[in-house]
């Protein structure tokens, strides 16, 4: 279906001037989007009111009166109760001038299409069925507002026969009043609306009626508070309109009611039998879904007022970092704590959990597979494990956002389940290579489909018997290693991985913490399938990858002295400490201890002049996520820094070699990308406090690039604007706040 771009509407004829029709008229007038508004209402008083309120320039009681004067480019908006639409169509039938577009606002589209067929014998090319997803429990002409549609969705359900020019005109009309327009097939629209709008109205009307008619509850409204008010607001909507919707969308609504009734029955049963697990399952899943929805609504409100869709960091030049800081929990361990805790027997308590979007995506995925997970509340999560074979098929695809770790580790785990599942992600994740996990899983007998070019989505077929393999990793990747080992838990016999260089070993350590035997011998790790995990307590230390931004900040900004508390310093993760020290950084580890099988320390970093180095290749996997920040340190060092053997950086959340080289160049640094690394000429030896020029750089939605350029501003001569920083929330949601507390001057807009 093509949408032809259009000039504004000529005349707008609104048939039925209530909240919906009146608000379109007011909005379009405010946007100078039409030449004239003609109102049509059955009652003369409504006509007079519409004119008096400035909604219509003139008004009539029968649409047929104005049809002869209409011409091509004019629009008739039918905004009457659903079951009256047919009668209005019948009035239009004989006298509608050519080129006039007819559209409507009914909440059910199947009945509008049926009405059109009845009147015209087909769906005419000038008809564009539509449904504005906006409104309020108020109705009538006096409720109309010119801003009702701003940042609200309009669903158009054009038929095959709908003309492109007519569709384009209606699309443009709604955009002119600030709405977002999308198209959908009629049946899909009616099913979606049955579930999300019509069912809630049935329940709200039914509940209020039940309470209002229950004699024993005569005084009940007197005691009803916010919960009742919020839940039943929509029971005050227009009864005629809602009666029509129920009758017009009967089948889809019945389906929704039946589903809801059976869930309500199950809840009733759980309450009757004291099944607290069932109640917690329903309530935690519902809370998570509602919280997610609240965030979606908040973002919408944000775009409404700020008219921006993304986050920009403005990092002001100069400053130093000082104080004691605790950065958020380790991302890799947070993911794994949810995965293993879910598959364990018993209740696992997690502390220090990273409440960032990536780890929350993993948490949500397991909730979607039926695991009861409480929290997170201040980093505490309680996971009611379901055992190795207790996961349930999720209701739809598992969406893991920006998180490569979720997708790749989950792929391994899911290959051993009895159900099919699809894994999807955001735009960045959808470009990342997945054959690196699909190939070994296929060798194990799993059935895994990827999208084009080995990219997401991943479709994993359940019910396959996995066979154990010995897998030499083609690249140093902890995600691939973990994926194979997790699949190995479900395979018959011994599954082993051999890595070309040490990579983070949190999976191996945490499996051992859950009582699963992992045999490790140098580069080889081996598990025997068929074992079980036993719930445990997990204390997630602060993430060294997040701490690195402050290690670099303190190292490059004279006058800095920070203490980073409780940071994980696992030897498979400490490359950034080793590299920065080799460059001359002043880093001391204090209070070294072991917490839950992971080494932890407080890291003190004081300013020290840095020098460029050739980065040893054996450090690359140990600092794989820290290079964007290390490149900033290299730019501030004296002399040249050379990185090789780091081609993996090209397939992270962005191509980090290119993205950093581009940004550094904008800031006046000589940075030359190579296929597997970069060469950076440091400007630290030039006697100037200012290493970076100011400017605008693009983080390409990569959280670590965004934070690295924010740190660079400590040695910049002018402000650095960093675009597309929303994904900082994936790993370090309170970065701006902590950076500010430490002394960096960062504003978020
Ligand atoms: C991770 C492994 C690394 C790392 C990622 C987290 C993990 O990826 O870059 O941020 O938790 O296993 P690769 O395995 O692709 O190197």
XYZ file of C-alpha atoms and ligand atoms in Angstrom:
765
model
C 0.000 0.000 0.000
C 1.545 3.316 -1.006
C 0.832 6.521 0.836
C 0.887 9.569 -1.414
C 2.171 12.762 0.235
C -0.492 15.414 0.415
C -1.225 19.053 0.807
C -3.508 20.023 3.717
C -7.175 19.198 3.894
C -9.593 21.499 2.101
C -12.797 21.511 4.122
C -13.220 19.225 7.092
C -16.756 17.964 7.668
C -17.104 16.439 11.129
C -20.159 14.210 11.410
C -20.781 13.823 15.140
C -19.151 16.655 17.070
C -18.147 15.065 20.360
C -14.798 14.648 22.046
C -13.207 12.772 19.145
C -14.577 14.740 16.193
C -14.476 18.099 17.983
C -10.867 17.616 19.030
C -9.803 16.829 15.473
C -11.520 20.012 14.304
C -9.875 22.143 17.002
C -6.450 20.572 16.446
C -6.611 21.025 12.701
C -7.722 24.628 13.062
C -4.895 25.317 15.499
C -2.438 23.853 12.981
C -4.024 25.809 10.104
C -4.500 22.402 8.523
C -7.827 23.058 6.759
C -9.745 25.835 5.091
C -13.031 25.446 6.947
C -14.721 23.143 9.453
C -18.334 22.207 8.950
C -19.961 20.463 11.886
C -22.824 17.992 11.590
C -24.870 17.105 14.660
C -28.362 15.742 15.049
C -29.352 18.338 17.624
C -29.533 22.040 16.835
C -28.162 22.916 20.286
C -25.036 20.885 19.619
C -24.597 22.696 16.311
C -24.896 26.046 18.037
C -22.495 25.018 20.772
C -19.926 23.768 18.254
C -19.962 27.133 16.506
C -19.945 29.085 19.774
C -16.942 27.074 21.028
C -15.039 27.749 17.797
C -14.998 24.052 16.882
C -16.924 24.524 13.648
C -17.210 27.563 11.371
C -20.775 26.520 10.653
C -22.903 23.509 11.470
C -25.851 21.637 10.019
C -28.091 18.823 11.259
C -27.854 16.614 8.147
C -24.691 15.930 6.212
C -26.648 15.773 2.938
C -27.154 19.541 3.144
C -23.471 20.221 2.541
C -22.543 17.437 0.145
C -23.277 19.401 -3.058
C -20.762 22.112 -2.174
C -17.877 19.726 -1.352
C -15.018 19.208 -3.779
C -11.885 17.133 -4.265
C -9.475 17.463 -1.313
C -12.244 17.827 1.266
C -12.519 15.286 4.081
C -15.573 13.876 5.861
C -14.740 12.509 9.308
C -17.475 10.195 10.572
C -17.296 10.275 14.322
C -20.515 8.685 15.534
C -21.169 5.582 17.659
C -19.951 2.474 15.839
C -23.351 1.080 14.903
C -24.509 4.429 13.461
C -21.677 4.516 10.918
C -23.708 2.549 8.379
C -26.577 5.058 8.487
C -24.166 7.931 7.820
C -22.547 6.042 4.937
C -26.031 5.586 3.480
C -26.571 9.352 3.615
C -23.319 9.924 1.733
C -23.971 7.311 -0.900
C -25.713 9.165 -3.670
C -24.316 12.679 -3.581
C -20.660 12.365 -2.633
C -18.588 14.498 -5.034
C -15.542 12.857 -6.631
C -12.239 13.283 -4.835
C -13.749 13.755 -1.370
C -12.157 11.470 1.240
C -14.263 9.712 3.874
C -12.675 8.522 7.080
C -13.943 7.546 10.522
C -12.919 7.192 14.147
C -14.785 4.070 15.256
C -13.065 1.739 17.706
C -14.014 -1.348 15.719
C -12.914 -1.576 12.120
C -14.482 -4.841 10.972
C -17.961 -3.391 11.373
C -17.021 -0.248 9.434
C -15.759 -2.356 6.547
C -18.975 -4.416 6.712
C -21.059 -1.217 6.713
C -19.184 0.077 3.648
C -19.763 -3.179 1.782
C -23.448 -3.050 2.620
C -23.871 0.523 1.412
C -21.525 0.621 -1.591
C -21.249 -3.099 -2.379
C -17.470 -2.822 -1.907
C -14.922 -0.874 0.122
C -14.759 2.332 -1.944
C -11.371 3.801 -2.826
C -12.199 7.085 -1.015
C -12.782 5.336 2.352
C -9.877 5.331 4.827
C -10.986 3.529 8.010
C -9.161 4.849 11.056
C -9.087 4.781 14.806
C -7.503 7.440 17.018
C -6.102 5.808 20.181
C -6.927 8.777 22.339
C -9.845 9.877 24.383
C -11.076 10.268 27.889
C -14.069 9.179 29.891
C -15.540 12.561 29.099
C -17.676 12.920 26.054
C -19.670 15.508 24.175
C -18.893 18.703 22.379
C -17.683 20.551 25.474
C -14.982 17.946 26.117
C -13.174 18.676 22.813
C -9.530 19.879 23.073
C -7.087 20.980 20.418
C -4.218 18.942 21.930
C -5.990 15.592 22.354
C -3.995 13.845 19.629
C -0.507 15.174 20.281
C 1.873 12.194 20.563
C -1.046 9.757 20.383
C -1.329 6.929 17.915
C -3.789 6.745 15.053
C -4.315 3.350 13.501
C -5.443 3.359 9.879
C -6.748 0.092 8.442
C -6.834 0.727 4.686
C -8.242 -1.962 2.403
C -6.584 -3.142 -0.821
C -8.984 -0.879 -2.677
C -8.191 2.271 -0.661
C -6.697 4.934 -2.948
C -3.145 6.099 -2.219
C -4.093 9.782 -2.509
C -6.927 9.384 0.004
C -4.725 7.462 2.410
C -2.019 10.116 2.067
C -4.498 12.876 2.836
C -5.719 11.220 6.038
C -2.177 10.342 7.094
C -1.158 14.000 6.665
C -4.282 15.243 8.452
C -3.515 13.246 11.597
C 0.146 14.172 11.554
C -0.874 17.815 11.341
C -2.582 17.497 14.745
C 0.555 15.954 16.253
C -0.406 12.279 16.063
C 1.743 9.313 15.115
C 0.115 7.309 12.321
C 0.450 3.599 11.710
C -1.395 1.088 9.575
C -2.648 -2.360 10.488
C -4.881 -5.061 9.004
C -8.508 -4.809 10.165
C -8.615 -8.156 11.995
C -5.400 -7.453 13.856
C -6.694 -4.048 14.918
C -9.913 -5.495 16.271
C -8.136 -8.234 18.222
C -5.549 -5.901 19.710
C -8.202 -3.397 20.732
C -10.439 -6.117 22.146
C -7.625 -7.065 24.514
C -6.231 -3.656 25.410
C -9.305 -1.451 25.403
C -12.598 -3.311 25.087
C -11.855 -5.945 27.751
C -10.791 -3.331 30.345
C -14.051 -1.481 29.696
C -16.103 -4.659 30.156
C -14.333 -5.320 33.437
C -14.616 -1.752 34.701
C -18.326 -1.464 33.867
C -18.949 -4.921 35.317
C -17.089 -4.241 38.538
C -18.732 -0.904 39.242
C -22.141 -2.322 38.438
C -21.522 -5.300 40.720
C -20.527 -3.080 43.608
C -23.259 -0.515 42.957
C -25.978 -3.172 42.957
C -24.815 -5.157 45.901
C -27.180 -4.122 48.678
C -24.743 -5.078 51.398
C -22.253 -2.727 49.858
C -24.504 0.300 49.884
C -21.855 2.516 51.347
C -18.997 1.018 49.499
C -18.089 4.054 47.410
C -17.623 6.021 50.583
C -14.623 3.869 51.426
C -13.272 3.551 47.906
C -9.914 5.244 47.478
C -7.321 5.758 44.763
C -7.176 2.141 43.656
C -10.873 2.020 42.928
C -10.815 5.412 41.277
C -7.895 4.577 38.973
C -9.201 1.162 38.103
C -12.762 2.189 37.282
C -12.320 5.607 35.656
C -13.367 4.240 32.280
C -16.707 2.988 33.632
C -17.804 6.585 33.321
C -17.455 6.540 29.514
C -20.336 6.957 27.076
C -22.637 3.886 27.422
C -24.033 4.044 23.888
C -20.602 4.133 22.380
C -19.469 1.171 24.445
C -22.595 -0.869 23.865
C -21.983 -0.441 20.137
C -18.336 -1.463 20.444
C -19.219 -4.625 22.364
C -21.780 -5.649 19.759
C -19.616 -4.690 16.799
C -16.478 -6.503 17.971
C -18.268 -9.450 19.519
C -16.009 -12.358 18.570
C -12.691 -10.761 19.475
C -14.070 -9.472 22.769
C -15.506 -12.881 23.686
C -12.081 -14.420 23.063
C -10.455 -11.885 25.405
C -13.133 -12.358 28.059
C -12.678 -16.143 27.969
C -8.918 -15.882 28.390
C -9.302 -13.439 31.237
C -11.989 -15.556 32.906
C -9.778 -18.619 32.950
C -6.886 -16.601 34.423
C -9.237 -15.151 37.027
C -10.406 -18.673 37.870
C -6.783 -19.743 38.358
C -6.190 -16.738 40.632
C -9.309 -17.617 42.575
C -8.032 -21.161 42.975
C -4.644 -19.932 44.162
C -6.243 -17.682 46.763
C -8.554 -20.492 47.903
C -5.737 -23.015 48.256
C -3.172 -20.563 49.651
C -0.873 -21.040 46.622
C 1.453 -18.145 47.337
C 3.854 -19.096 44.526
C 1.102 -18.753 41.915
C 0.042 -15.396 43.310
C 3.616 -14.104 43.385
C 4.110 -15.332 39.839
C 1.095 -13.473 38.502
C 1.729 -10.345 40.563
C 5.468 -10.024 39.837
C 4.959 -10.617 36.123
C 2.095 -8.139 36.023
C 4.028 -5.558 38.002
C 7.011 -5.862 35.678
C 4.767 -5.495 32.645
C 2.961 -2.492 34.146
C 6.237 -0.811 35.155
C 7.507 -1.284 31.638
C 4.311 0.257 30.295
C 4.588 3.167 32.727
C 8.064 3.837 31.360
C 6.757 3.710 27.813
C 4.084 6.227 28.752
C 6.622 8.440 30.506
C 8.870 8.447 27.456
C 5.913 9.486 25.387
C 5.150 12.315 27.749
C 8.802 13.302 27.552
C 8.753 13.423 23.767
C 5.531 15.381 23.927
C 7.052 18.211 25.881
C 10.729 18.062 24.952
C 10.262 17.064 21.312
C 13.392 14.911 21.484
C 13.523 11.187 21.071
C 17.027 10.590 22.337
C 19.479 11.550 25.022
C 22.368 13.910 24.346
C 25.242 14.350 26.776
C 26.837 17.764 26.964
C 30.183 17.350 28.720
C 31.592 20.686 29.845
C 35.358 21.089 29.767
C 37.752 20.765 32.685
C 37.485 19.520 36.245
C 38.873 16.591 38.201
C 37.343 13.537 39.896
C 37.470 12.941 43.615
C 35.753 10.980 46.361
C 34.579 7.489 47.120
C 32.287 5.946 44.543
C 30.495 2.671 44.106
C 29.637 2.004 40.481
C 26.733 -0.384 39.697
C 26.918 -4.158 39.758
C 28.760 -6.269 37.232
C 26.731 -6.763 34.089
C 28.115 -10.186 33.149
C 27.502 -11.564 36.624
C 24.042 -10.001 36.873
C 22.951 -11.788 33.679
C 24.334 -15.091 34.867
C 22.787 -14.785 38.342
C 19.306 -14.632 36.793
C 19.961 -17.484 34.381
C 21.434 -19.911 36.882
C 19.142 -18.805 39.724
C 16.129 -19.525 37.495
C 17.354 -23.037 36.676
C 18.359 -23.842 40.242
C 16.346 -25.740 42.792
C 15.377 -23.431 45.638
C 15.404 -19.695 46.199
C 18.464 -17.683 45.137
C 19.075 -14.274 46.691
C 21.140 -11.802 44.679
C 22.688 -8.600 46.019
C 24.373 -5.862 44.013
C 22.359 -6.733 40.890
C 22.798 -4.236 38.057
C 19.458 -2.537 37.468
C 20.430 -1.604 33.919
C 18.381 -2.352 30.836
C 20.558 -5.261 29.658
C 20.356 -7.302 32.845
C 16.680 -6.380 33.197
C 16.096 -7.805 29.715
C 17.432 -11.153 30.910
C 15.289 -10.912 34.030
C 12.191 -10.216 31.948
C 12.986 -13.118 29.608
C 12.923 -15.543 32.543
C 9.736 -14.021 33.900
C 8.273 -14.582 30.451
C 9.286 -18.235 30.829
C 7.331 -18.535 34.058
C 10.014 -17.918 36.674
C 8.904 -15.938 39.721
C 11.482 -13.226 40.333
C 11.019 -10.590 43.028
C 12.719 -7.235 42.712
C 15.034 -5.692 41.882
C 14.834 -3.423 44.921
C 18.090 -1.569 45.556
C 20.067 -4.313 43.849
C 18.331 -7.184 45.660
C 16.644 -9.876 43.616
C 14.949 -13.053 44.819
C 14.656 -15.820 42.257
C 12.331 -18.764 42.834
C 14.219 -21.364 40.802
C 12.207 -23.812 38.705
C 14.900 -26.462 38.238
C 16.732 -27.442 35.055
C 13.542 -28.508 33.269
C 11.012 -26.132 34.790
C 11.005 -23.293 32.242
C 7.779 -22.773 30.318
C 7.276 -21.642 26.735
C 7.075 -17.828 26.669
C 3.899 -16.268 25.282
C 5.807 -14.683 22.376
C 9.329 -13.869 21.164
C 11.800 -12.973 23.907
C 12.989 -9.407 23.308
C 16.413 -8.791 24.824
C 16.963 -5.179 23.748
C 20.597 -4.195 23.291
C 22.074 -7.191 25.056
C 24.370 -9.546 23.153
C 25.106 -11.467 26.346
C 21.412 -12.215 26.917
C 20.907 -13.406 23.378
C 24.004 -15.566 23.106
C 23.835 -17.180 26.541
C 20.104 -17.697 26.305
C 20.594 -19.395 22.934
C 22.675 -22.075 24.667
C 20.212 -22.572 27.487
C 17.171 -22.606 25.241
C 18.647 -25.148 22.827
C 18.087 -27.714 25.579
C 14.413 -26.904 26.297
C 11.302 -28.713 25.151
C 9.691 -25.628 23.569
C 10.389 -23.402 20.561
C 11.472 -19.866 21.161
C 12.480 -16.789 19.169
C 15.019 -14.246 20.414
C 14.897 -10.689 19.103
C 16.730 -7.478 19.938
C 17.028 -3.789 19.155
C 18.496 -2.218 16.034
C 22.114 -2.516 17.206
C 21.791 -6.116 18.395
C 20.002 -7.034 15.162
C 23.222 -6.248 13.275
C 25.480 -8.435 15.432
C 26.842 -11.850 14.398
C 25.031 -14.872 15.833
C 26.539 -17.714 13.792
C 29.299 -17.825 16.375
C 26.715 -19.391 18.718
C 24.392 -20.957 16.127
C 27.221 -23.052 14.600
C 28.389 -24.884 17.759
C 24.771 -25.345 18.860
C 23.983 -26.967 15.504
C 27.003 -29.237 15.998
C 25.356 -30.304 19.241
C 22.191 -31.226 17.373
C 20.183 -28.094 18.122
C 17.967 -26.592 15.457
C 18.759 -22.891 15.288
C 17.737 -20.499 12.531
C 19.215 -17.037 12.214
C 18.041 -14.027 10.265
C 19.830 -12.862 7.131
C 23.627 -13.049 7.232
C 23.641 -14.916 10.544
C 22.062 -11.965 12.391
C 19.124 -11.986 14.828
C 16.369 -13.006 15.214
C 17.360 -16.445 16.467
C 14.728 -19.154 16.222
C 15.458 -22.131 18.408
C 13.503 -25.336 18.046
C 12.828 -27.233 21.266
C 12.620 -30.937 21.978
C 15.996 -31.837 20.451
C 18.403 -34.215 22.163
C 21.723 -32.439 22.452
C 24.977 -34.277 22.091
C 28.138 -33.256 23.882
C 30.971 -31.708 21.857
C 34.547 -30.567 22.368
C 34.564 -27.083 20.969
C 37.723 -25.130 20.193
C 36.519 -21.496 20.195
C 37.400 -19.758 16.909
C 37.635 -16.422 18.770
C 38.305 -15.404 22.387
C 34.680 -14.932 23.410
C 33.212 -15.583 26.835
C 29.743 -15.369 25.363
C 30.398 -18.215 22.942
C 32.152 -20.262 25.632
C 29.244 -19.713 28.035
C 26.651 -20.533 25.383
C 28.270 -23.904 24.656
C 28.766 -24.760 28.332
C 25.156 -23.853 29.173
C 23.902 -26.037 26.312
C 26.269 -28.701 27.669
C 24.245 -28.823 30.886
C 21.475 -30.368 28.766
C 23.668 -32.632 26.608
C 24.488 -36.263 27.205
C 28.106 -36.647 28.292
C 30.988 -34.181 28.584
C 30.890 -30.866 26.729
C 34.102 -28.888 26.674
C 35.367 -25.602 25.295
C 38.956 -24.600 24.617
C 39.640 -20.890 24.300
C 42.462 -19.329 22.271
C 43.113 -16.816 25.079
C 41.656 -16.431 28.577
C 38.220 -14.803 28.605
C 35.976 -13.899 31.533
C 35.173 -17.013 33.523
C 32.086 -15.909 35.473
C 29.986 -18.743 34.024
C 32.440 -21.366 35.250
C 32.782 -19.754 38.678
C 29.069 -19.226 39.141
C 28.178 -22.758 38.010
C 30.560 -23.994 40.685
C 28.869 -21.661 43.195
C 25.544 -23.341 42.348
C 27.150 -26.708 43.055
C 27.676 -27.768 39.423
C 30.983 -29.471 38.775
C 33.080 -27.601 36.189
C 36.443 -29.149 35.372
C 38.996 -26.584 34.278
C 42.382 -27.319 32.869
C 44.196 -24.343 31.378
C 42.232 -23.138 28.390
C 39.740 -26.013 28.646
C 36.492 -26.025 30.614
C 34.283 -29.087 30.788
C 30.804 -29.890 32.143
C 28.866 -33.142 32.229
C 25.229 -32.825 31.237
C 22.318 -33.916 33.381
C 23.348 -32.373 36.708
C 21.432 -29.938 38.836
C 21.943 -26.475 40.276
C 21.306 -25.681 43.914
C 20.130 -22.210 44.902
C 22.699 -19.972 46.610
C 23.447 -16.412 47.673
C 25.196 -14.162 45.162
C 26.950 -10.897 45.955
C 27.604 -9.120 42.666
C 30.608 -6.796 42.933
C 30.774 -3.421 41.182
C 31.510 -3.709 37.465
C 35.146 -3.132 36.543
C 33.980 -2.086 33.082
C 31.991 0.778 34.620
C 34.790 1.552 37.097
C 37.177 1.981 34.143
C 35.557 5.276 33.151
C 36.544 6.695 36.529
C 39.984 5.044 36.438
C 40.646 6.819 33.147
C 39.021 10.035 34.387
C 41.269 10.164 37.459
C 44.343 9.211 35.438
C 43.952 12.039 32.903
C 42.643 14.901 35.080
C 45.245 16.609 37.285
C 44.118 16.903 40.910
C 42.103 13.659 40.817
C 42.030 11.030 43.540
C 39.152 8.521 43.609
C 38.413 5.373 45.526
C 36.241 2.913 43.615
C 34.647 0.581 46.101
C 33.992 -3.157 45.981
C 35.064 -3.650 42.359
C 35.385 -7.121 40.842
C 39.031 -7.693 39.867
C 38.729 -11.187 38.457
C 42.027 -11.868 36.604
C 40.057 -12.466 33.397
C 38.725 -8.915 33.630
C 41.648 -6.840 34.879
C 43.215 -5.882 31.543
C 42.292 -2.212 31.960
C 44.214 -2.024 35.251
C 47.244 -3.692 33.649
C 47.165 -1.521 30.533
C 46.664 1.749 32.397
C 49.437 0.845 34.820
C 51.750 0.077 31.904
C 50.930 3.583 30.640
C 52.022 5.021 33.987
C 48.684 5.262 35.824
C 48.755 5.422 39.605
C 46.391 2.603 40.587
C 46.489 0.778 43.908
C 44.289 -2.095 44.998
C 43.190 -1.935 48.617
C 41.336 -4.323 50.873
C 41.596 -7.253 48.463
C 39.203 -10.031 49.374
C 37.110 -12.810 47.881
C 33.329 -12.475 47.772
C 31.239 -15.431 46.616
C 34.075 -16.940 44.592
C 35.078 -13.662 42.903
C 38.077 -11.488 43.850
C 37.124 -7.949 44.868
C 39.069 -4.810 45.861
C 38.711 -1.097 46.421
C 40.624 0.638 43.657
C 42.379 3.938 44.339
C 43.381 5.985 41.334
C 45.332 9.244 41.441
C 46.292 11.488 38.573
C 49.622 10.639 36.924
C 51.040 11.602 33.541
C 50.559 8.785 31.020
C 52.751 7.571 28.170
C 51.762 5.765 25.003
C 52.439 2.027 24.743
C 52.080 -0.914 22.421
C 49.235 -2.787 24.108
C 50.167 -6.440 24.690
C 47.796 -8.659 22.709
C 47.326 -11.013 25.647
C 45.573 -8.164 27.459
C 42.986 -7.634 24.724
C 40.346 -10.172 25.863
C 40.922 -9.113 29.462
C 40.034 -5.493 28.650
C 37.679 -6.107 25.721
C 34.945 -3.728 26.865
C 37.314 -1.083 28.193
C 39.026 0.028 24.973
C 36.856 3.057 24.222
C 37.935 4.513 27.591
C 41.543 3.341 27.131
C 41.638 5.191 23.776
C 40.746 8.390 25.621
C 43.625 7.718 28.020
C 45.899 7.093 25.016
C 44.962 10.463 23.515
C 46.018 12.125 26.783
C 49.310 10.206 26.964
C 52.673 11.285 25.684
C 53.573 9.446 22.486
C 51.958 6.790 20.392
C 49.662 3.981 21.540
C 49.219 0.997 19.262
C 46.493 -1.606 19.608
C 46.518 -4.818 17.542
C 44.689 -8.140 17.735
C 41.397 -6.486 18.649
C 39.214 -7.153 15.580
C 36.437 -8.276 17.959
C 35.916 -4.584 18.767
C 34.399 -4.199 15.337
C 31.387 -6.371 16.258
C 30.436 -4.922 19.640
C 27.402 -2.677 20.227
C 28.997 -0.586 17.464
C 32.195 -0.927 15.438
C 34.135 0.516 18.348
C 37.368 1.006 16.386
C 35.682 3.107 13.712
C 33.321 4.921 16.066
C 36.127 5.934 18.411
C 38.498 6.890 15.574
C 35.781 9.083 14.040
C 34.978 10.784 17.336
C 38.619 11.276 18.327
C 39.324 12.879 14.949
C 36.442 15.319 15.466
C 38.103 16.246 18.764
C 41.435 16.930 17.044
C 43.235 13.660 17.795
C 45.272 11.811 15.231
C 43.711 8.353 15.469
C 44.135 5.892 12.609
C 42.015 2.748 12.577
C 43.589 -0.507 11.341
C 41.690 -3.722 10.547
C 42.367 -5.132 14.029
C 43.092 -2.085 16.134
C 44.073 1.564 16.126
C 47.084 3.852 16.321
C 46.627 6.942 18.470
C 49.060 9.840 18.700
C 48.827 11.085 22.267
C 48.880 14.818 22.867
C 49.888 14.619 26.534
C 53.491 15.575 25.925
C 52.629 18.910 24.367
C 52.516 20.802 27.629
C 48.897 21.836 27.279
C 46.078 21.038 29.692
C 43.772 20.843 26.707
C 44.117 17.627 24.798
C 40.776 17.569 23.008
C 39.094 20.280 20.986
C 35.395 20.616 21.686
C 32.869 19.371 19.181
C 29.989 17.059 18.450
C 30.551 13.306 18.349
C 28.160 10.438 17.723
C 28.184 7.505 20.129
C 26.060 5.575 17.635
C 23.912 4.391 20.525
C 26.885 2.571 22.078
C 26.893 3.092 25.851
C 30.638 2.730 26.315
C 31.483 5.176 23.536
C 29.099 7.716 25.038
C 30.668 7.488 28.500
C 34.230 7.535 27.117
C 33.711 10.857 25.341
C 32.085 12.271 28.467
C 35.313 11.459 30.326
C 37.403 13.090 27.569
C 35.837 16.453 28.409
C 38.012 16.594 31.548
C 40.879 17.486 29.208
C 38.937 19.381 26.542
C 39.182 23.039 25.614
C 35.463 23.386 24.909
C 32.284 21.390 25.452
C 31.822 17.999 23.863
C 28.311 17.157 22.703
C 27.692 13.436 22.533
C 24.734 12.195 20.524
C 22.555 9.092 21.052
C 23.396 8.352 24.664
C 20.130 6.660 25.754
C 21.834 3.250 25.874
C 24.063 4.325 28.747
C 21.100 2.988 30.724
C 21.924 -0.533 29.550
C 25.005 -0.819 31.754
C 25.343 2.300 33.911
C 21.970 3.957 34.525
C 23.268 6.462 37.092
C 26.428 7.420 35.202
C 25.573 11.110 34.841
C 24.707 11.407 38.511
C 27.876 9.647 39.737
C 30.043 11.556 37.261
C 28.590 14.804 38.573
C 29.149 13.759 42.157
C 32.780 12.939 41.371
C 33.374 16.355 39.773
C 32.676 15.975 36.072
C 30.457 18.579 34.498
C 27.938 16.629 32.517
C 24.467 17.698 31.519
C 21.926 15.384 30.003
C 19.358 16.675 27.571
C 30.542 -10.729 27.937
C 31.540 -11.096 27.077
C 32.195 -10.182 26.152
C 31.880 -8.723 26.490
C 30.440 -8.496 26.818
C 30.025 -9.347 27.996
C 29.935 -11.748 28.814
O 31.704 -10.411 24.839
O 32.287 -7.885 25.429
O 30.217 -7.142 27.136
O 29.228 -11.376 29.763
O 30.192 -12.937 28.585
P 32.408 -11.496 23.873
O 32.204 -12.828 24.465
O 31.694 -11.348 22.569
O 33.832 -11.095 23.793
